[in-house]
Tab-separated table of C-alpha atoms in Angstrom:
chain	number	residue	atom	x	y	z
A	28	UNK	CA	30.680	165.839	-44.048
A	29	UNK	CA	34.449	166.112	-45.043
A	30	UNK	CA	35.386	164.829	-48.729
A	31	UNK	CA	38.847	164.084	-49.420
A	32	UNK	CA	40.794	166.092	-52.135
A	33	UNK	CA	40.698	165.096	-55.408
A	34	UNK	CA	42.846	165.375	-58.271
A	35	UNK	CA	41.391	165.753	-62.002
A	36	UNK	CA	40.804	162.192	-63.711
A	37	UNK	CA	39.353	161.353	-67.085
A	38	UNK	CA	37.354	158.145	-66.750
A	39	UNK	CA	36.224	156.176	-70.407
A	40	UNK	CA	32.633	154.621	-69.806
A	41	UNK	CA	32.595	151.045	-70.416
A	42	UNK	CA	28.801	150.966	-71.831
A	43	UNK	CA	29.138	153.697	-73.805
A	44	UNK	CA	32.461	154.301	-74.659
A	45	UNK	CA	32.555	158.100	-73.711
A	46	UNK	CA	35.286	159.720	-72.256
A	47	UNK	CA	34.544	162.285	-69.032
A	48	UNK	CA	36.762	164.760	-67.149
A	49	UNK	CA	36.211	164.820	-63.395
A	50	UNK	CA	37.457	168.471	-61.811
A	51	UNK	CA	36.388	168.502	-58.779
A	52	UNK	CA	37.934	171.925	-58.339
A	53	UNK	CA	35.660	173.359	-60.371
A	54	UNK	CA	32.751	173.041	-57.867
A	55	UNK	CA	31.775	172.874	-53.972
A	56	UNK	CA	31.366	170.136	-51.580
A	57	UNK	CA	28.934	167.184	-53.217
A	58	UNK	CA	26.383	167.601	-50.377
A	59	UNK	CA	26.760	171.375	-51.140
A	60	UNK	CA	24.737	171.150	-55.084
A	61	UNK	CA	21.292	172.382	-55.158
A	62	UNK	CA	18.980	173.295	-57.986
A	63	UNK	CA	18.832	177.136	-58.891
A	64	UNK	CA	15.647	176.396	-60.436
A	65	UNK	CA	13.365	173.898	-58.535
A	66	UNK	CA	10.501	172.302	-61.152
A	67	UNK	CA	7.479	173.698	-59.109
A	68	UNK	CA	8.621	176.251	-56.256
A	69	UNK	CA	4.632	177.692	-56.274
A	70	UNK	CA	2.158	174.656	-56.750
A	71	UNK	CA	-1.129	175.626	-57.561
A	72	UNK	CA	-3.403	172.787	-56.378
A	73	UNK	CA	-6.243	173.937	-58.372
A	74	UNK	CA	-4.390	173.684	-61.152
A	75	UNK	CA	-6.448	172.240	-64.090
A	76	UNK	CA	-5.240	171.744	-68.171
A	77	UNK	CA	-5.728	169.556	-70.686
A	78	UNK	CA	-4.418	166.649	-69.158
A	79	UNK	CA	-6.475	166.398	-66.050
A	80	UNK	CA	-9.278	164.338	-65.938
A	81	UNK	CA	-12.534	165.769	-67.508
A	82	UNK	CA	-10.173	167.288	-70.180
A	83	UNK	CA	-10.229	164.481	-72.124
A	84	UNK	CA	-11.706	166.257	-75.485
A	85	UNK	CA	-9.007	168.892	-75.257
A	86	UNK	CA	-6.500	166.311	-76.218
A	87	UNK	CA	-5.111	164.628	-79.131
A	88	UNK	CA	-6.763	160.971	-79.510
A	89	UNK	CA	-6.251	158.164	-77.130
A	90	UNK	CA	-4.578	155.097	-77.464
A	91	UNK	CA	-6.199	153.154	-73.990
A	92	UNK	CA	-6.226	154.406	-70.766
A	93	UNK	CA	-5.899	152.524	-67.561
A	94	UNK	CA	-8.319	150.972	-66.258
A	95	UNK	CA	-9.675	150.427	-69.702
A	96	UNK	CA	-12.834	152.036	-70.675
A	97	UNK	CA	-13.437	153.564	-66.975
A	98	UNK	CA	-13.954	157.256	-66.581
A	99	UNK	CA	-12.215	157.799	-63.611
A	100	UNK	CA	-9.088	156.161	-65.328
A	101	UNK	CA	-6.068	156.317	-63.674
A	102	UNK	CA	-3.630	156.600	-67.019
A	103	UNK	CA	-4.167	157.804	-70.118
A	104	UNK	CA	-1.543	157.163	-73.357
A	105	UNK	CA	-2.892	159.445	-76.376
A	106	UNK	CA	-1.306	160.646	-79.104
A	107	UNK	CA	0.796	164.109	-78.993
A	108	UNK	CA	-0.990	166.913	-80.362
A	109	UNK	CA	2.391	168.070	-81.887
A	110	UNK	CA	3.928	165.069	-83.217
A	111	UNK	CA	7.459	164.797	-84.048
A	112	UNK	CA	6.824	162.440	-86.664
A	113	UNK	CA	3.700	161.475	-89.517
A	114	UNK	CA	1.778	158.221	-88.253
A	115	UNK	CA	1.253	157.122	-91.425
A	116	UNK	CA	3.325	154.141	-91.688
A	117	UNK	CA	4.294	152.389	-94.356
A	118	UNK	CA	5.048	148.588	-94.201
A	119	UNK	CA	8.807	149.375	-94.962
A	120	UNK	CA	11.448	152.420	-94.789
A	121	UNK	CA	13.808	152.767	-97.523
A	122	UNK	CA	16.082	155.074	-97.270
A	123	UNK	CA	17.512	157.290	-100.402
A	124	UNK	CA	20.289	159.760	-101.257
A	125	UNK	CA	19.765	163.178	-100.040
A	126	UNK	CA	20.564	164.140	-103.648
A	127	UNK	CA	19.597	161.511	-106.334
A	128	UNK	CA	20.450	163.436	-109.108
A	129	UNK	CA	23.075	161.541	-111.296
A	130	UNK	CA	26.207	163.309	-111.145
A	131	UNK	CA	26.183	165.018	-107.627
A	132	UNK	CA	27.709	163.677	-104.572
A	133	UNK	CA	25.008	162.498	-101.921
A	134	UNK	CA	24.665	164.980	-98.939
A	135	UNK	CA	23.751	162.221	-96.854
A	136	UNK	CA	20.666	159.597	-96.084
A	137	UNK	CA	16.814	160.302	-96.056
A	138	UNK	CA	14.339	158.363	-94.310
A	139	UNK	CA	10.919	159.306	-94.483
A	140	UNK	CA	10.012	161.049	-90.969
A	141	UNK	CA	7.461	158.483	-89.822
A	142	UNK	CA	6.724	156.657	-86.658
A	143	UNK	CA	4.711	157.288	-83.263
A	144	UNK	CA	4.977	160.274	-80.842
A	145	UNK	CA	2.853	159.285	-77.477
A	146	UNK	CA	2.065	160.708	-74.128
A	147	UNK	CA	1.624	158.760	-71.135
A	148	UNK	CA	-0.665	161.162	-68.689
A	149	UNK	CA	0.518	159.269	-65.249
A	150	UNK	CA	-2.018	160.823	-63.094
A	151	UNK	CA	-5.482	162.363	-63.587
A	152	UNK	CA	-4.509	164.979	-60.950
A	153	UNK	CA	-2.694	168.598	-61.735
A	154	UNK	CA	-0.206	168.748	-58.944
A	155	UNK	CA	0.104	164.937	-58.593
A	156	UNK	CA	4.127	163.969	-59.434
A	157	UNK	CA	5.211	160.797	-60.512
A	158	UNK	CA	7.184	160.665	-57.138
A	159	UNK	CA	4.236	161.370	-55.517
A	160	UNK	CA	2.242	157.891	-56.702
A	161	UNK	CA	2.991	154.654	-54.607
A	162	UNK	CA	4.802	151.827	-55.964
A	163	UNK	CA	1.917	149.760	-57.721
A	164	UNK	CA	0.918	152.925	-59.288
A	165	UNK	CA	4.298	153.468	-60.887
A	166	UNK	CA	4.537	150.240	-61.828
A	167	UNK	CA	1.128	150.639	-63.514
A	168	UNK	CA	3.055	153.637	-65.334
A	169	UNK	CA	5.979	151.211	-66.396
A	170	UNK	CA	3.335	148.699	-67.627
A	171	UNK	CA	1.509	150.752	-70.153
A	172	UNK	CA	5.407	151.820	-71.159
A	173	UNK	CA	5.543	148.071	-71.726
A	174	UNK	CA	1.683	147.220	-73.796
A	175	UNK	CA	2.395	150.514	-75.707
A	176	UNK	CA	5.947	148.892	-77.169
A	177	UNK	CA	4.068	145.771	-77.345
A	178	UNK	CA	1.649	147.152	-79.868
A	179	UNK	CA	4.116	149.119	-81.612
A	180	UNK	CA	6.690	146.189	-82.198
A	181	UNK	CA	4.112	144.618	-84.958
A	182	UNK	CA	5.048	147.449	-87.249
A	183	UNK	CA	8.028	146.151	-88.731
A	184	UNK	CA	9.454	149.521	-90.254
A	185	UNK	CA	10.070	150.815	-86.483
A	186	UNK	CA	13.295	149.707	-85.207
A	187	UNK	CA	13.643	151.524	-81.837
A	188	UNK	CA	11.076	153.420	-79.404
A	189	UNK	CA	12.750	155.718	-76.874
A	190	UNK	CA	10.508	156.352	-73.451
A	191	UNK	CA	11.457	159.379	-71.921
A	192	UNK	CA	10.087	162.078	-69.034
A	193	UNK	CA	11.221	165.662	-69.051
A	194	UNK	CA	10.313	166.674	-65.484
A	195	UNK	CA	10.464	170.830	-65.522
A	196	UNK	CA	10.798	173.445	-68.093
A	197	UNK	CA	14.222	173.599	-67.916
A	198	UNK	CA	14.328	169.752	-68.539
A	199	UNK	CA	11.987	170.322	-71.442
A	200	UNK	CA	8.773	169.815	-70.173
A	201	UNK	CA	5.995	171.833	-71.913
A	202	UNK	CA	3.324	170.872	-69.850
A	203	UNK	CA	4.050	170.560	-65.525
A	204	UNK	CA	0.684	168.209	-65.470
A	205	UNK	CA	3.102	164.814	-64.968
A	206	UNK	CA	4.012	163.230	-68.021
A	207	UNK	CA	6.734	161.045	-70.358
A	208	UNK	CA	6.788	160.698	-73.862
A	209	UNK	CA	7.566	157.692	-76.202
A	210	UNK	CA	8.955	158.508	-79.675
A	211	UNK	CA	9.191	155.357	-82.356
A	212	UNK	CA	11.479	155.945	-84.252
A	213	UNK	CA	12.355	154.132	-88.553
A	214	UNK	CA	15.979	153.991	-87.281
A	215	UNK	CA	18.161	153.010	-84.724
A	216	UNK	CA	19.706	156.358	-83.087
A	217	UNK	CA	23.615	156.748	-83.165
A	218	UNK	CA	23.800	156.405	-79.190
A	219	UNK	CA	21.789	153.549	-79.502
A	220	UNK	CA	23.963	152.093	-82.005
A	221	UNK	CA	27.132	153.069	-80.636
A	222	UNK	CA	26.477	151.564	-76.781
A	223	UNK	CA	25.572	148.458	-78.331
A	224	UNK	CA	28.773	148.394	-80.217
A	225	UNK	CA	30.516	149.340	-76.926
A	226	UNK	CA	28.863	146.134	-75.087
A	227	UNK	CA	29.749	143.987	-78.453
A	228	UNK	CA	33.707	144.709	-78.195
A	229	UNK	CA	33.263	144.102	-73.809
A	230	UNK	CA	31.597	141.207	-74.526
A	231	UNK	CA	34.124	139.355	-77.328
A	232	UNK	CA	37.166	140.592	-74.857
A	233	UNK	CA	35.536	139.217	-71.535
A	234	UNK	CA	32.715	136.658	-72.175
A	235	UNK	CA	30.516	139.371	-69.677
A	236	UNK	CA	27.857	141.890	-70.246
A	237	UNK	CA	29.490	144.997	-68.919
A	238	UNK	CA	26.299	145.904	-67.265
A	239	UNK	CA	26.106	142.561	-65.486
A	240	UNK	CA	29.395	143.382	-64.466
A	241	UNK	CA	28.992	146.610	-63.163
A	242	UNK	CA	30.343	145.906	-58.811
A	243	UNK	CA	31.555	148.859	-56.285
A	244	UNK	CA	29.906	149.046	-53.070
A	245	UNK	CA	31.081	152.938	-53.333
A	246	UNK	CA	28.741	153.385	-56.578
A	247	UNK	CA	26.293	151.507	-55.073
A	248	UNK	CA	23.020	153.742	-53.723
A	249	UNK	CA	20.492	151.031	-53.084
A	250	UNK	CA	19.069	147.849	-53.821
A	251	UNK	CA	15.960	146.243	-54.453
A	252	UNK	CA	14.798	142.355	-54.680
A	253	UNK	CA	15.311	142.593	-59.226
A	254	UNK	CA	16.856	145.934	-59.449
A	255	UNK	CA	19.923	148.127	-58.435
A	256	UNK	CA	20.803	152.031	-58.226
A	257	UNK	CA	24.042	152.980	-59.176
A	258	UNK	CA	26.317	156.259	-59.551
A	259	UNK	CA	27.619	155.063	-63.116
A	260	UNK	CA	31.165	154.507	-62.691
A	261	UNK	CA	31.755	157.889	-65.650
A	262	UNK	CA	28.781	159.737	-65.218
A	263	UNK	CA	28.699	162.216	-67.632
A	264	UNK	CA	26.364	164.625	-65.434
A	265	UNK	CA	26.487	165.903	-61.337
A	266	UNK	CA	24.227	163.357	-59.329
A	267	UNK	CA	23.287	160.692	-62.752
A	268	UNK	CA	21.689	157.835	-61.773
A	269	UNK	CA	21.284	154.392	-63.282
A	270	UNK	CA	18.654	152.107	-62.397
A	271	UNK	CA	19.802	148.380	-63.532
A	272	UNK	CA	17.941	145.031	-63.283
A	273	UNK	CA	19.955	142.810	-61.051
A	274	UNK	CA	19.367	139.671	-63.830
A	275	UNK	CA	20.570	140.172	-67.529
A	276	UNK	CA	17.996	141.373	-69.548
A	277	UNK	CA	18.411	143.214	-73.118
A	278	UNK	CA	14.815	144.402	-74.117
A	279	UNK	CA	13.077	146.714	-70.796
A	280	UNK	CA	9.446	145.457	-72.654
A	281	UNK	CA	9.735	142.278	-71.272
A	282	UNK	CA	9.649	143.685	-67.591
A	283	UNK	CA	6.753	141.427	-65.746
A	284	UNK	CA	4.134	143.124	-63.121
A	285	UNK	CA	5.864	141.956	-60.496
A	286	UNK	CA	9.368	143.606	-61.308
A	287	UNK	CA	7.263	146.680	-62.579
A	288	UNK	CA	6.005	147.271	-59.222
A	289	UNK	CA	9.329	146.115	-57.727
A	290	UNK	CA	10.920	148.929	-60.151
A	291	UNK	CA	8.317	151.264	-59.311
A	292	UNK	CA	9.248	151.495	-55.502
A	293	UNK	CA	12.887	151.993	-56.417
A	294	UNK	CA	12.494	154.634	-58.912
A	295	UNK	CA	10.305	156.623	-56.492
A	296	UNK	CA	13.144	156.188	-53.598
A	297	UNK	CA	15.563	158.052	-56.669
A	298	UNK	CA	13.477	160.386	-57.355
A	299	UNK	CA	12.268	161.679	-53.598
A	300	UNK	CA	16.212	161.438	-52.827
A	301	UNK	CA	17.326	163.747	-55.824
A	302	UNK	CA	14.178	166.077	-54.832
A	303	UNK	CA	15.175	166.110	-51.143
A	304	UNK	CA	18.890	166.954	-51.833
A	305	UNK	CA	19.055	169.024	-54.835
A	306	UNK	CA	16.205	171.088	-54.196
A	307	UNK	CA	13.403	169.551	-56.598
A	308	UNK	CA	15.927	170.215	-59.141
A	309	UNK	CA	14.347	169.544	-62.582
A	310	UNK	CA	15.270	166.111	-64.405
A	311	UNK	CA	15.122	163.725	-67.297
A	312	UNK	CA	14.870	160.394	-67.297
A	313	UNK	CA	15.609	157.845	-70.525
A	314	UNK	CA	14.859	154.029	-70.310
A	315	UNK	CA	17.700	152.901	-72.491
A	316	UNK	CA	16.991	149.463	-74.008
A	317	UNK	CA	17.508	147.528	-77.294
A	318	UNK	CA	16.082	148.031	-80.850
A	319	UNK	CA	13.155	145.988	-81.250
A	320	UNK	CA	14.373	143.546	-83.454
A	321	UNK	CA	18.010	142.144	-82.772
A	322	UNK	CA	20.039	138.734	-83.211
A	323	UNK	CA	20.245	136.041	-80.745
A	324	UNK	CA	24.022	136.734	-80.277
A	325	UNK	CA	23.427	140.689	-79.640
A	326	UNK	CA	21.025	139.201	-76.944
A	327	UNK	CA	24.015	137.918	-74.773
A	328	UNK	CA	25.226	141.414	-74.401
A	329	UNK	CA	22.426	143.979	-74.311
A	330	UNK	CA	20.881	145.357	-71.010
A	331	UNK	CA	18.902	147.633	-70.565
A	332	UNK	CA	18.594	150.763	-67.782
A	333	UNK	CA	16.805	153.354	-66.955
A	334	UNK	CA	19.081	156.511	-66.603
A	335	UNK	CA	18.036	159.585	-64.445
A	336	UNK	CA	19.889	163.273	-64.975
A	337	UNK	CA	19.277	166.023	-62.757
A	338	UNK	CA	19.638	169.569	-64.477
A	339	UNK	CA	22.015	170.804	-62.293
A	340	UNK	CA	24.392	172.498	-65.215
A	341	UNK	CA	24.611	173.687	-68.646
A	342	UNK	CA	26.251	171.569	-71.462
A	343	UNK	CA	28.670	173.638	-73.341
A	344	UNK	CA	30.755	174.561	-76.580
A	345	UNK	CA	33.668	171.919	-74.908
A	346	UNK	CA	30.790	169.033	-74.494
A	347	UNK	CA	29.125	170.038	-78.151
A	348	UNK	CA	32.579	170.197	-80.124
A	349	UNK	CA	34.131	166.870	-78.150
A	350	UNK	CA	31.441	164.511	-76.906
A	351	UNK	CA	33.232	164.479	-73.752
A	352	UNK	CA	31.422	165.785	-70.881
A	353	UNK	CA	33.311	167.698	-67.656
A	354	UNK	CA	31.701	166.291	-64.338
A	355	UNK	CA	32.647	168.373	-61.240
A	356	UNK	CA	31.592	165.589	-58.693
A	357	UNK	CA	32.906	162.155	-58.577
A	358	UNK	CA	29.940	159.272	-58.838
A	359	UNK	CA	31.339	157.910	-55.479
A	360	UNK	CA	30.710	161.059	-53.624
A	361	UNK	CA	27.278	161.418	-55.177
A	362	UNK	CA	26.709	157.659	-54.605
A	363	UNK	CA	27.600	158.537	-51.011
A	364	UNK	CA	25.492	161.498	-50.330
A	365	UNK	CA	22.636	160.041	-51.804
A	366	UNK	CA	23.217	157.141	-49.943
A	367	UNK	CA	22.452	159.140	-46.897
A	368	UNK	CA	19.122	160.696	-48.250
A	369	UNK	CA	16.620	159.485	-45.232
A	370	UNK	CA	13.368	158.931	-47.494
A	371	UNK	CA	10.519	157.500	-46.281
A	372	UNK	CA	8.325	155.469	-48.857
């Protein structure tokens, strides 16, 4: 496949407002990147931990599994035995000076570090990926994603839950039995914060959610009946994905069953296509929505996406110091050779 050349170009994200250096000299051909470290290069079938079925008491407590109350359940969403936060919430989070001390200059806020730290166990078999289950079954996945926020909304001193799957060691994973996380979180994060901010000024200047207004065939990877894949027009990473619903919608926990399982088949098609071209490259995935509770005018232009990453290269002192990020493949040539992926679902 020939690529035309390319010159360097800086590209400023419309969603979130971050600037990114394309240099495509710095790397090979697009069809040419492959993971160095593949997320499972010796499966052990046999394989057998605390998240398989029949492991149940080895875990932290459970919060319902799926089908509920059935021992051959085919989800599980317990607690995490190493939570990054105390469950003990109060009604209401104040926040205070780091230094209350009359006299001193505050070093900052404190917020008490509570909220909920969950695992979603998305099969009951070892060597069983996420890519691996059929459509219905990751749908089934996105639902309990959607019954967990449910039950966490009525707390009203969370303000945000972040689902996430770290797929590979590299990626973070601690366990390879297939997993994702959700963290609740007191606060809104400052990514959070500052995309919505990003959509607020798009919105007052164009009367459009800049999601909704995201168009290029040649960013374009595929298409389902409610949902879209896209190369983001400034990906900050080789190969990132977004996964958008086709109809504006600003909170993901409102997904139906029907778009679940509609979802479901399109995330699988992402994920077998990164696997089959990078080399089962380890990856992360984020479902970026709204905070829980937000105004009817923020409503107009919040959207949420699920955004894949492949771990295909190292973030360094330039991306730490800067917040920019340095791509070395253009989102149209990855939207291209993805395009191409043959994948049979």
């Amino acid at each position: 496949m020939a690529y035309p050349s390319r010159s360097p170009q800086l590209r400023k994200d419309p969603v979130t407002a971050r600037w990114v250096i394309f240099s495509p000299a710095r790397a090979k051909r697009p069809s040419d990147f492959k993971s160095k470290s593949p997320t499972n290069p010796n499966p052990n079938p046999n394989q057998e931990c605390p998240f398989c079925i029949g492991h149940e008491h080895e875990c932290a407590p459970e919060i319902f599994r799926l089908p509920p109350e059935n021992p051959d359940w085919n989800i599980r969403v317990i607690q995490n035995l190493y939570p990054a936060l105390s469950r003990e919430i109060p009604d209401r989070v104040i926040a205070q000076n780091a230094d209350s001390n009359p006299g001193r200059v505050s070093l900052g806020e404190v917020v008490d570090g509570v909220g909920f730290h969950d695992v979603v166990i998305e099969s009951p078999v070892h060597s069983v990926h996420l890519s691996d289950l059929l459509p219905r079954e990751i749908g089934d996945v996105i639902l309990s994603y959607k019954k967990r926020i449910e039950q966490i909304s009525s707390y009203n001193s969370i303000k945000y839950v972040q689902v996430f799957k770290n797929h590979g060691a590299s990626a973070g994973a601690s366990m390879s039995h297939s997993h994702s996380q959700m963290l609740a979180l007191p606060v809104v994060p400052p990514t959070v914060s500052a995309r919505l901010d990003c959509m607020k000024v798009h919105f007052h200047q164009t009367g459009k959610c800049a999601i909704c207004e995201i168009q290029g065939e040649d960013l374009l990877i595929d298409v389902s009946t409610h949902f879209k894949s896209i190369a983001p027009f400034a990906a900050s990473f080789p190969f990132e994905i977004w996964i958008i619903p086709r109809d504006h919608s600003p909170h993901f926990h409102e997904i139906d069953a029907e778009k679940a399982t509609d979802l479901g088949g399109l995330l699988k098609l992402m994920l077998k296509k990164l696997s089959m071209q990078l080399n089962d490259p380890p990856f992360n995935f984020m479902i970026q929505t709204s905070p829980l509770k937000v105004n009817a005018s923020e409503l107009s232009y919040s959207h949420w996406f699920i955004q894949i990453v492949p771990q295909l290269s190292g973030v360094g002192g330039f991306e730490i110091g800067t917040g920019c990020y340095i791509n070395p493949v253009f989102p149209e040539d990855a939207a291209k050779v993805l395009r191409e992926v043959d994948v049979f679902i």
